[in-house]
Amino acid sequence: MKQVIVFGSLNMDLTIRCERMPQQGETVEGSNFLNNPGGKGGNQAVAAAKFGAPTKMIACVGQDVFGRKLLEVLQGYRVDCGEIKVSETGQTGVAIITCHEGDNRIILSPGTNHELKTADVKEVLSRIAAPGDIFMTQYECEQNTVLASLEYAKELHMYTIFNPAPAKIIPEKYYPFIDLLVVNQTEAEYQTGIFPQEEESCRQAIESMQRMGAKQVIITLGSRGSIFNSGESLYSVPAERVEVVDTTAAGDTFIGVLAACLSEGRELEESVRYATKAAALTIMRYGAQQAIPYRDEVVQI
Ligand code: RIB
């Protein structure tokens, strides 16, 4: 089994539920306040580790109460935290999340997530990565570092998975360093100008990202599942029908479990099926890392 190495963000999520979103200048009463570990990078690492993949995280937290808690929780899920830097001066990333009718809105303070630079990530990868290992990253860390780390991971003959979230453009010259690009509809539109909805627009968006150099592309379509290419053909995997409690970390679960399955040598289609089931379990629960299921739960449904 190959290892999964995640370079990404760690945030403390401060989540609160409300019956309706406040208007500008208005206060509404909420409920179910939750202070829970999140961050796209951390969530993806936890999803891979809970599914059983040997998982290492490259990240940075502050020397504060949130940073300590994030490390403790990650270690509890067996994510190797040996390469996580603790900044002496910066503040740990924080996400303020409001949940309303199962969906969420997030405001992010990246804090120490922006501290790692290209040289830091390269130095770690040069020591710990082996050819064929999976490298996975997102856009919550410093953009140039993320892009340069993809390029370097490819130089080391790793298999690269990129989730450009929150949505920001990927400069075209970096596409050839992406083995598997995983985007939701908004992120796909950002990259291509096409909002993928039905099969034809999905095909056009996928082909556009492939022409720029991404080897394989998955578009996640929320409650409609996902669509991806394998060679010339398109495949769809429908979402599981479940009761939505909170969608936070559903996309991260999908990507983390996908990486774990690929690290076991599974085909993409089978990996997407497991990832879809895992994401369904996550949205049935409240919170981020705590909502992500273990392997046993995923294989049972
Ligand atoms: O993808 C969900 C994550 O996005 C949350 O855990 C939050 O930290 C934000 O980064």
XYZ file of C-alpha atoms and ligand atoms in Angstrom:
311
model
C 0.000 0.000 0.000
C 1.282 3.474 -0.913
C 1.240 6.310 1.604
C -1.020 9.336 1.288
C 0.755 12.647 1.904
C -1.504 15.660 2.367
C -0.196 19.216 2.186
C -3.034 21.398 3.382
C -4.918 23.464 5.881
C -5.847 22.833 9.499
C -8.631 24.982 10.923
C -10.593 25.018 14.111
C -14.216 25.126 12.934
C -16.630 27.153 15.061
C -19.985 25.904 13.863
C -23.465 27.128 14.757
C -26.876 26.177 13.420
C -29.598 28.728 12.647
C -33.209 28.648 11.480
C -32.534 31.442 9.016
C -29.497 33.481 7.953
C -29.300 36.998 9.448
C -29.781 40.015 7.183
C -27.104 42.723 7.216
C -27.021 44.386 10.662
C -29.310 41.745 12.178
C -28.685 39.192 14.946
C -30.479 35.877 14.951
C -30.398 33.216 17.635
C -28.638 29.974 16.760
C -28.137 26.610 18.432
C -25.883 23.520 18.555
C -22.611 25.441 18.837
C -19.703 23.128 18.043
C -15.990 23.777 18.319
C -14.501 21.044 16.133
C -11.367 20.302 14.109
C -11.592 20.907 10.368
C -9.749 22.485 7.455
C -9.882 20.970 3.984
C -6.405 19.463 4.283
C -7.005 18.046 7.752
C -10.416 16.661 6.793
C -9.019 14.927 3.714
C -6.164 13.447 5.744
C -8.587 12.201 8.408
C -10.850 10.635 5.767
C -7.882 8.765 4.242
C -6.594 7.658 7.655
C -10.020 6.551 8.946
C -10.316 4.437 5.787
C -7.018 2.795 6.717
C -4.421 4.506 4.519
C -1.012 5.338 6.031
C -1.410 9.107 6.015
C 1.057 11.943 6.682
C 0.205 15.603 6.915
C 2.354 18.602 5.957
C 0.800 21.670 7.592
C 1.328 24.458 10.096
C -0.543 25.414 13.273
C -0.001 28.078 15.923
C 1.246 27.619 19.467
C -2.271 28.184 20.782
C -5.133 26.186 22.194
C -6.632 25.500 18.740
C -3.302 24.322 17.343
C -2.760 21.916 20.224
C -6.280 20.519 19.907
C -5.961 20.018 16.137
C -2.737 18.024 16.565
C -4.197 15.916 19.367
C -7.294 15.024 17.340
C -5.342 14.231 14.155
C -3.027 11.942 16.099
C -6.071 10.225 17.585
C -7.194 9.375 14.048
C -3.679 8.029 13.293
C -2.624 10.811 10.952
C 1.177 11.093 11.166
C 1.795 14.654 12.410
C 5.614 14.472 12.502
C 5.910 17.032 9.671
C 3.426 19.564 11.041
C 5.190 22.794 11.941
C 4.201 24.743 15.047
C 4.610 28.475 14.412
C 5.957 30.564 17.290
C 4.108 33.697 16.286
C 1.141 32.894 14.013
C -2.451 32.045 14.922
C -4.004 28.733 13.957
C -6.535 28.865 11.096
C -10.166 29.356 12.119
C -13.364 28.787 10.128
C -16.653 30.359 11.207
C -19.406 28.106 9.857
C -23.128 28.757 9.867
C -25.385 25.807 9.065
C -28.843 26.456 7.733
C -31.174 23.823 6.251
C -28.330 21.330 5.955
C -26.146 23.672 3.906
C -23.371 25.923 5.168
C -21.597 29.247 4.744
C -17.963 29.579 5.785
C -15.696 32.515 6.619
C -12.056 31.578 6.916
C -9.134 33.156 8.744
C -6.187 31.223 7.232
C -3.626 32.213 9.900
C -0.685 29.788 9.966
C -2.013 27.879 6.940
C -0.214 30.490 4.838
C 3.132 30.159 6.626
C 4.595 27.188 4.786
C 6.569 28.171 1.692
C 7.641 26.118 -1.317
C 11.091 25.358 0.127
C 9.494 23.962 3.320
C 7.183 21.594 1.448
C 9.926 20.493 -0.961
C 12.303 19.785 1.902
C 9.751 17.518 3.608
C 8.711 15.732 0.401
C 12.335 15.083 -0.587
C 12.754 13.180 2.717
C 9.480 11.286 3.043
C 7.987 10.675 -0.421
C 8.526 7.613 -2.587
C 7.548 7.161 -6.251
C 3.903 6.121 -6.532
C 2.909 7.670 -3.197
C -0.157 9.871 -3.345
C 0.224 13.632 -2.935
C -2.937 15.574 -2.247
C -3.468 19.303 -1.810
C -6.114 22.081 -1.920
C -6.203 25.879 -2.173
C -6.431 26.835 1.531
C -2.650 27.225 1.803
C -0.554 29.825 0.017
C -1.358 29.555 -3.703
C 2.193 29.606 -5.116
C 3.318 27.028 -2.577
C 0.424 24.738 -3.476
C 1.149 24.948 -7.204
C 4.923 24.534 -6.825
C 4.403 21.558 -4.521
C 2.282 19.826 -7.188
C 5.079 20.338 -9.685
C 7.658 18.987 -7.260
C 5.523 15.980 -6.302
C 5.343 15.063 -9.983
C 9.121 15.443 -10.246
C 9.318 12.838 -7.459
C 7.006 10.552 -9.506
C 4.163 10.780 -7.005
C 0.494 10.450 -8.030
C -1.023 13.923 -7.565
C -4.607 14.767 -6.589
C -5.620 18.425 -6.612
C -8.811 19.886 -5.176
C -8.703 23.619 -6.060
C -11.004 24.671 -3.201
C -11.912 27.362 -2.290
C -12.218 28.128 -5.998
C -9.258 29.917 -7.534
C -7.838 29.674 -11.035
C -5.170 27.079 -11.790
C -2.608 28.668 -14.140
C -2.514 26.527 -17.274
C 1.154 25.629 -16.944
C 0.385 23.639 -13.763
C -2.289 21.373 -15.255
C 0.239 18.805 -16.551
C 1.321 18.192 -12.932
C -2.181 17.018 -11.964
C -3.007 13.324 -12.261
C -6.491 13.637 -10.795
C -8.374 16.921 -10.543
C -11.436 16.873 -8.269
C -13.773 19.868 -8.570
C -17.335 20.719 -7.645
C -19.570 22.596 -10.080
C -18.468 26.067 -8.971
C -14.799 25.138 -9.107
C -15.260 23.596 -12.564
C -16.920 26.805 -13.789
C -14.039 28.836 -12.378
C -11.528 26.812 -14.349
C -13.444 26.488 -17.620
C -16.227 29.093 -17.812
C -18.681 26.182 -18.181
C -21.139 25.420 -15.358
C -21.450 21.628 -15.543
C -24.979 20.362 -14.997
C -26.224 17.711 -17.377
C -24.011 15.203 -19.196
C -23.096 17.403 -22.163
C -21.896 20.401 -20.112
C -20.015 18.022 -17.785
C -18.311 16.476 -20.801
C -17.336 19.899 -22.127
C -15.932 21.008 -18.755
C -13.986 17.765 -18.287
C -12.577 17.911 -21.811
C -11.557 21.519 -21.302
C -9.592 20.640 -18.136
C -8.057 17.642 -19.896
C -6.964 19.780 -22.831
C -5.101 21.994 -20.363
C -3.268 18.890 -19.127
C -5.112 17.242 -16.195
C -4.976 13.493 -16.756
C -8.279 12.612 -15.113
C -11.080 14.826 -13.856
C -13.927 14.183 -11.425
C -16.768 16.692 -11.082
C -18.831 16.294 -7.917
C -22.486 17.250 -8.410
C -23.768 17.365 -4.815
C -26.967 15.355 -4.375
C -26.617 14.069 -7.962
C -23.342 12.241 -7.311
C -20.308 12.649 -9.543
C -19.099 12.263 -13.103
C -15.588 11.469 -14.309
C -13.660 10.399 -17.347
C -11.681 7.284 -17.923
C -9.924 7.604 -21.254
C -12.535 8.758 -23.766
C -15.536 7.521 -21.747
C -17.584 9.299 -19.081
C -18.865 7.489 -15.991
C -21.459 8.675 -13.470
C -21.879 7.474 -9.915
C -25.172 8.543 -8.267
C -25.188 9.881 -4.705
C -26.677 7.792 -1.892
C -30.103 8.995 -0.748
C -29.691 10.058 2.891
C -31.090 12.609 5.290
C -28.879 15.719 5.228
C -27.790 17.052 8.611
C -24.668 19.051 7.650
C -22.728 19.030 4.381
C -19.461 20.291 5.953
C -16.502 18.063 4.967
C -18.565 15.906 2.574
C -16.354 16.873 -0.376
C -13.230 16.367 1.759
C -14.419 12.914 2.802
C -15.008 12.016 -0.837
C -11.464 13.036 -1.792
C -9.744 11.477 1.234
C -11.452 8.113 0.764
C -10.762 8.265 -2.957
C -7.049 8.718 -2.205
C -7.102 5.864 0.306
C -8.703 3.523 -2.226
C -6.239 4.516 -4.950
C -3.365 3.937 -2.501
C -4.613 0.327 -2.204
C -4.395 -0.016 -5.998
C -8.164 0.069 -6.630
C -9.546 1.258 -9.979
C -10.958 4.778 -10.173
C -14.584 3.683 -10.594
C -14.555 1.432 -7.520
C -12.750 4.166 -5.570
C -15.420 6.717 -6.523
C -18.140 4.323 -5.302
C -16.532 4.005 -1.859
C -15.885 7.754 -1.740
C -19.561 8.422 -2.519
C -20.752 6.163 0.295
C -18.340 7.771 2.757
C -19.485 11.290 1.807
C -23.110 10.218 2.360
C -22.302 9.108 5.905
C -20.541 12.405 6.618
C -23.549 14.522 5.656
C -25.764 12.542 8.028
C -23.708 13.911 10.961
C -22.893 17.309 12.351
C -19.344 18.753 12.185
C -16.205 18.111 10.146
C -13.577 15.526 11.190
C -15.827 13.978 13.806
C -18.470 13.326 11.126
C -16.132 11.408 8.802
C -16.800 7.638 8.880
C -14.375 4.773 9.500
C -13.746 2.119 6.861
C -16.030 -0.455 8.522
C -18.991 1.895 8.372
C -18.355 2.647 4.676
C -18.047 -0.951 3.511
C -21.239 -1.887 5.371
C -23.558 0.334 3.331
O -14.391 21.721 3.484
C -14.829 22.000 4.774
C -13.808 22.813 5.509
O -13.698 24.061 4.888
C -14.177 23.121 6.948
O -13.775 22.112 7.840
C -13.544 24.469 7.183
O -12.433 24.428 8.013
C -13.195 25.006 5.801
O -11.884 25.078 5.611
